[in-house]
XYZ file of C-alpha atoms in Angstrom:
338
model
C 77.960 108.563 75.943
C 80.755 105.903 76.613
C 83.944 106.098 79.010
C 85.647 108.467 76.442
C 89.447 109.647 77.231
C 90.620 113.189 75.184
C 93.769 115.546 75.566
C 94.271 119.185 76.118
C 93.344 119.650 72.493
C 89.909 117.230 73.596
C 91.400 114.900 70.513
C 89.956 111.592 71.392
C 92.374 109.157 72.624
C 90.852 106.460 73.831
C 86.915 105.190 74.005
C 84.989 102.235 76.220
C 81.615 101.497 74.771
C 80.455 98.920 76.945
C 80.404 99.243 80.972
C 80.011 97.270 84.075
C 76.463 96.678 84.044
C 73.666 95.689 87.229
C 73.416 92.474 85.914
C 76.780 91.189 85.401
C 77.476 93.183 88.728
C 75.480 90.335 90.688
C 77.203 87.502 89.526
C 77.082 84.915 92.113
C 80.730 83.864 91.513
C 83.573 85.866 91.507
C 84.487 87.309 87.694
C 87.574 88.361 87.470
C 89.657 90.662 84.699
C 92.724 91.719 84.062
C 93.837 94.547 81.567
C 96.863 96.062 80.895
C 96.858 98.615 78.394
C 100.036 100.645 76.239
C 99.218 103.896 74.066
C 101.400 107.002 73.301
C 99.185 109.222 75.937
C 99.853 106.480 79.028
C 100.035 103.071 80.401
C 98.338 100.859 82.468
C 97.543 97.861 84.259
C 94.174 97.553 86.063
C 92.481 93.969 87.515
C 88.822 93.811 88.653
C 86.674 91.612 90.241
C 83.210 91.858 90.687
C 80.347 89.648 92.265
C 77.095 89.907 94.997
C 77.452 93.737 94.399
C 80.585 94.081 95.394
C 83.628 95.925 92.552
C 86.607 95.676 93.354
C 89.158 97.557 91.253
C 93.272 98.502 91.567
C 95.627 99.175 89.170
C 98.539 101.781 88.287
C 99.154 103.965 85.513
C 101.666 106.196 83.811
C 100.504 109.610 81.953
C 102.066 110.913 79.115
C 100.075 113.622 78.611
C 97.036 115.882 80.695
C 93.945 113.553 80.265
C 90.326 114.587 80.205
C 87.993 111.579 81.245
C 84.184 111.730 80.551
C 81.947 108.631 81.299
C 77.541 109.143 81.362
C 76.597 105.601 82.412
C 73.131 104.836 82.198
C 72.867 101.367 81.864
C 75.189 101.012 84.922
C 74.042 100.773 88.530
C 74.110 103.423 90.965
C 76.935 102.216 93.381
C 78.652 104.042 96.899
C 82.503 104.283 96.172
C 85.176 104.137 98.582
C 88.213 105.581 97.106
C 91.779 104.735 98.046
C 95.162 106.841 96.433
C 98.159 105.417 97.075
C 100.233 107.341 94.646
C 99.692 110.320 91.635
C 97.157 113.103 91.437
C 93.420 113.637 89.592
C 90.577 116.028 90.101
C 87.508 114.773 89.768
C 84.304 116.893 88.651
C 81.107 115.286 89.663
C 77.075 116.893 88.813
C 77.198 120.046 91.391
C 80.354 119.408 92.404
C 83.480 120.272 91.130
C 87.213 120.109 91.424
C 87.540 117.520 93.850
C 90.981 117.190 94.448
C 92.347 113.156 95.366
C 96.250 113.325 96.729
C 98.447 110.142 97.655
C 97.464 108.422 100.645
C 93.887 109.707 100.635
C 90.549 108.400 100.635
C 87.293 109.033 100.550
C 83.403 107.579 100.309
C 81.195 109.048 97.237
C 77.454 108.351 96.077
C 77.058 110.006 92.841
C 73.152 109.231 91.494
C 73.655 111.104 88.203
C 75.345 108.456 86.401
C 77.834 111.432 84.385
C 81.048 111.603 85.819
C 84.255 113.617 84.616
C 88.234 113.664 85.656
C 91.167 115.257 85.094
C 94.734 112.740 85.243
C 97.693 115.713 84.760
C 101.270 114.051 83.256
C 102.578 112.001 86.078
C 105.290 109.059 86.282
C 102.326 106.900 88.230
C 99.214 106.950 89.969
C 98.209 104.092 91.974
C 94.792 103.387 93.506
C 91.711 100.854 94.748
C 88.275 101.567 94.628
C 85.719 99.495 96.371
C 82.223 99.784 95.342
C 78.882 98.231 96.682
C 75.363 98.755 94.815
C 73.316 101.241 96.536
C 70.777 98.626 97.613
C 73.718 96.649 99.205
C 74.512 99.920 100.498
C 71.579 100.815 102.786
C 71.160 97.100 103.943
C 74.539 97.971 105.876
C 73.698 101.312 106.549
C 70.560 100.382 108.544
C 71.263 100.321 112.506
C 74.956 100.154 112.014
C 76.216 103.553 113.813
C 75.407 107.203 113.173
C 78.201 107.836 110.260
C 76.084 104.946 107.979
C 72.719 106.260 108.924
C 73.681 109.636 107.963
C 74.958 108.190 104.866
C 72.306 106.003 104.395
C 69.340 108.858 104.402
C 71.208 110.796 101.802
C 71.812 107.654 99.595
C 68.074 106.558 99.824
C 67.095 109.806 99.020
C 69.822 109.679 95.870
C 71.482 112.511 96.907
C 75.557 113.163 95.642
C 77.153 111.882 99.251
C 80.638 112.566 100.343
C 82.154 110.452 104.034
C 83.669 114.283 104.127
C 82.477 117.079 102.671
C 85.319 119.000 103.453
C 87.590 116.878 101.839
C 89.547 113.539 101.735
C 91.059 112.045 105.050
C 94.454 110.202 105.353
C 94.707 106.558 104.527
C 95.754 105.521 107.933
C 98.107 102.205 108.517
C 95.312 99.651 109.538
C 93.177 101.003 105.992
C 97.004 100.437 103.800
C 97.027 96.711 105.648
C 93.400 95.797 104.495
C 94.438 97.181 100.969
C 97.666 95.241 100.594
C 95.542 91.951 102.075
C 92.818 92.867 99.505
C 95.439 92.700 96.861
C 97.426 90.394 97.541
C 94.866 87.821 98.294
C 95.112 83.896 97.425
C 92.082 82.231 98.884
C 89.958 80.919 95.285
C 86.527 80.053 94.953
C 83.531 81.001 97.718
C 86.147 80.961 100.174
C 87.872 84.356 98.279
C 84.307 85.648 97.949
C 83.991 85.874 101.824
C 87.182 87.178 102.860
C 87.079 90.375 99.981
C 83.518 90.967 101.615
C 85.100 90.997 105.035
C 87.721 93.551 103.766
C 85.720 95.487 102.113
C 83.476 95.675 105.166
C 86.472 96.182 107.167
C 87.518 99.301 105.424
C 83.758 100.664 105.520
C 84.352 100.477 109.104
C 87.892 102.149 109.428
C 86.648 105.172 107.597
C 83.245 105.628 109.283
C 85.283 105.148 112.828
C 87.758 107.668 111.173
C 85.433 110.010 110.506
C 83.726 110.094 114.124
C 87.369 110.178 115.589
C 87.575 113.335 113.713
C 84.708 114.971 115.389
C 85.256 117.087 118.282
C 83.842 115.226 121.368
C 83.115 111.712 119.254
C 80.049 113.894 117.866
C 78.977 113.998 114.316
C 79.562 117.746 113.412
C 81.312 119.204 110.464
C 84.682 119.227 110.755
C 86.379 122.882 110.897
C 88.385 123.299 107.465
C 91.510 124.722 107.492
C 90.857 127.950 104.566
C 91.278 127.293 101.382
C 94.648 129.038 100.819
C 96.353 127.368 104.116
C 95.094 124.166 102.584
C 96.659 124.561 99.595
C 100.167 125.655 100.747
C 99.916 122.372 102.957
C 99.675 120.173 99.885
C 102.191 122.172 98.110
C 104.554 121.816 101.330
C 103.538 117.524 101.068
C 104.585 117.589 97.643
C 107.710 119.620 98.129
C 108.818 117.137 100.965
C 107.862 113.884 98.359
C 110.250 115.736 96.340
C 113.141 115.895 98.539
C 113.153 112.304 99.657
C 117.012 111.736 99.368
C 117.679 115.350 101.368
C 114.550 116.762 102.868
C 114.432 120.295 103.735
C 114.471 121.083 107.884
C 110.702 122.303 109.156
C 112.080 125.474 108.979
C 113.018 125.737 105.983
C 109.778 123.896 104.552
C 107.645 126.112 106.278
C 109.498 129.093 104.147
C 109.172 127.261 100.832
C 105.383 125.947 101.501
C 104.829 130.265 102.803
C 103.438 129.290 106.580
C 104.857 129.412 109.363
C 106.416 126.546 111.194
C 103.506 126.099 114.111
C 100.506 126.476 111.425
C 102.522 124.017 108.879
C 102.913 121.209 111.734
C 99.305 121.564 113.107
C 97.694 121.885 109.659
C 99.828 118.957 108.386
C 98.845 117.033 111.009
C 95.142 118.118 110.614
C 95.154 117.209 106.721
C 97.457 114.241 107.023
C 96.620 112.765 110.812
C 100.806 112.545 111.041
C 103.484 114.644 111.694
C 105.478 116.144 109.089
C 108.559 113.818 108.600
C 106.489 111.102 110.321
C 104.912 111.178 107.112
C 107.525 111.287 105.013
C 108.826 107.783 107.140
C 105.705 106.063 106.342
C 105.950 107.015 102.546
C 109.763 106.214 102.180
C 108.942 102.573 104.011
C 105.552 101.997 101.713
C 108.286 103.114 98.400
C 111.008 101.257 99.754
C 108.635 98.028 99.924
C 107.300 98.263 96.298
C 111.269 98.690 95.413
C 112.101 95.431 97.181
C 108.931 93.343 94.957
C 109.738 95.563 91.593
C 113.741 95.314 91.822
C 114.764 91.963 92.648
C 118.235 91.760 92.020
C 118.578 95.953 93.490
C 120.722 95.402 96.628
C 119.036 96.814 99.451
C 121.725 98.941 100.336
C 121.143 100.599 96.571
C 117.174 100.981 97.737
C 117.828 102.538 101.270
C 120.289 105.140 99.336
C 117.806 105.796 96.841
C 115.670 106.410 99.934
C 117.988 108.811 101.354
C 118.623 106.337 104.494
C 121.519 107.354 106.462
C 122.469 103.565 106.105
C 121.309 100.303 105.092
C 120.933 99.492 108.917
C 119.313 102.713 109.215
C 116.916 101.447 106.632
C 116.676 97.922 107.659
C 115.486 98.803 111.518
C 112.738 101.253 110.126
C 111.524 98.635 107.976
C 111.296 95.754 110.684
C 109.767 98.232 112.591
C 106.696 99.344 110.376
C 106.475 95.920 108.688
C 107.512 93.390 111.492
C 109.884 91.739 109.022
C 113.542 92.358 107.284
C 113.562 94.051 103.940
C 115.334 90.838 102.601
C 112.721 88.738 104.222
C 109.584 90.775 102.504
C 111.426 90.595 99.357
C 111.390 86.370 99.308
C 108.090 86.466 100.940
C 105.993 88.688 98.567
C 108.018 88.182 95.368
């Protein structure tokens, strides 16, 4: 079975026959593709590059309508995913494991050695991410004697087993990981030269989540990490997304904490615990990362217009937050990156 995309109804709407496979996969130069793709159930512009192993995908999409994805690969390699959302929703349903939620700003690592994969994409305005994959073999030759996180990792991978960083669930992107993914793509080194510095970054990222994950174990030790339940879990999400939704007037913690159904101490220490930020700390760091993708997409949008959008206070307001986070001026980023 191809990569095969249906609605609601499971009408097919789209269909991939041919896939990545091992051999063009180890191409010892850098391939790169771009596609960008318009149909009546969603749009979308995705650009890949592949070579010694390494995938490296990111793109954006709009959706029209509640997708169904289904993809059995068997003429593709096995390969250890890291995952990156930057923006949008999708549930994922892998062999033994299902309804594996991905939010913005989350990530996670996945080895799935059945080949079948399945996703759900409900209608969104746009979901943004990067995923970073290595072959397993390419895999294990980091894994061995590089920390206790890989070797874990690297048993249950050898022994083709479906692997997850965190079981529990996805971590927060955290600021260093968004830097490596805006240097990743936004790169302009060519030739060999690009080949080494997207294996540095993606080695640099394999790094910031293992050294996450051990962060996140009580005394630096390897144990499972205490899940919030299920149902406080979920009313944290819902009480991210209801903040996301009030950018221009966000509700006061109190009053979030009565629309989200928790109380005000369990919303700020399970936020905190899901998100590794405060509450409105992390709704800073999403207006700023929003506010920057304004600056590059609306050119001629006077920033003032952007920080109201925003809901700044003011454009100074705005334009000290920005220098802050980004160490430059929003007019500055704008001629820099456009």
């Amino acid at each position: 079975m191809p990569f095969i995309v249906t609605n609601d109804s499971r009408k097919e709407l789209f269909r991939e026959d041919k896939l990545l496979t091992a051999q063009e996969l180890q191409s010892s130069t850098i391939v790169e593709e771009e596609k960008q793709m318009k149909y009546a159930f969603g749009e979308a512009r995705y650009r890949e590059l592949y070579f010694d192993g390494l995938h490296i995908g990111y793109g954006r999409a709009k959706v029209y309508e509640n997708l169904h994805i289904a993809a059995e690969m068997p003429e593709s390699p096995t390969l250890v995913s890291l995952h990156f959302v930057l923006q949008g929703h999708f549930i994922a349903h892998l062999p033994g494991r299902s309804g594996c939620h991905y939010y913005a700003l989350e990530h996670n690592l996945v080895y799935n050695p059945e080949l079948l994969e399945a996703a759900e994409i409900k209608k969104q305005d746009g979901i943004e991410m990067v995923g970073l994959s290595l072959t397993k073999e390419r895999f294990l030759e980091l894994a061995e004697n590089n920390g206790d996180v890989l070797n874990r990792l690297g048993e249950r991978v050898a022994g083709n087993k479906l692997v997850f960083l965190n079981r529990y669930g996805n971590q927060p992107i955290t600021h260093s990981m968004l830097r490596v993914l805006d240097e990743i793509r936004h790169c302009q080194f060519q030739g060999g030269i690009k080949k080494l510095f997207l294996q540095s970054k993606v080695l640099e990222l394999l790094a910031l989540q293992c050294e996450q994950y051990e962060r996140s174990a009580p005394g630096g030790r390897l144990q499972a990490v205490t899940p919030l339940s299920a149902t406080d879990r979920d009313k944290i999400y819902h009480a991210r997304e209801l903040l996301l939704g009030a950018v221009q007037q966000p509700p006061s913690l109190r009053e979030l904490s009565r629309q989200a159904g928790l109380n005000e101490f369990k919303l700020k220490t399970g936020f905190k615990k899901v998100f590794d930020n405060t509450v409105f700390g992390y709704l800073n760091d999403y207006r700023l990362e929003q506010a920057r993708e304004l600056l590059l997409q609306q050119q001629h949008t006077p920033i003032s217009a952007i920080a109201e959008e925003l809901g700044y206070s003011s454009p100074q307001h705005f334009c000290n937050a920005f220098r802050k986070k980004f160490g430059v001026s929003p007019g500055k980023s704008r001629r820099t990156d456009g």
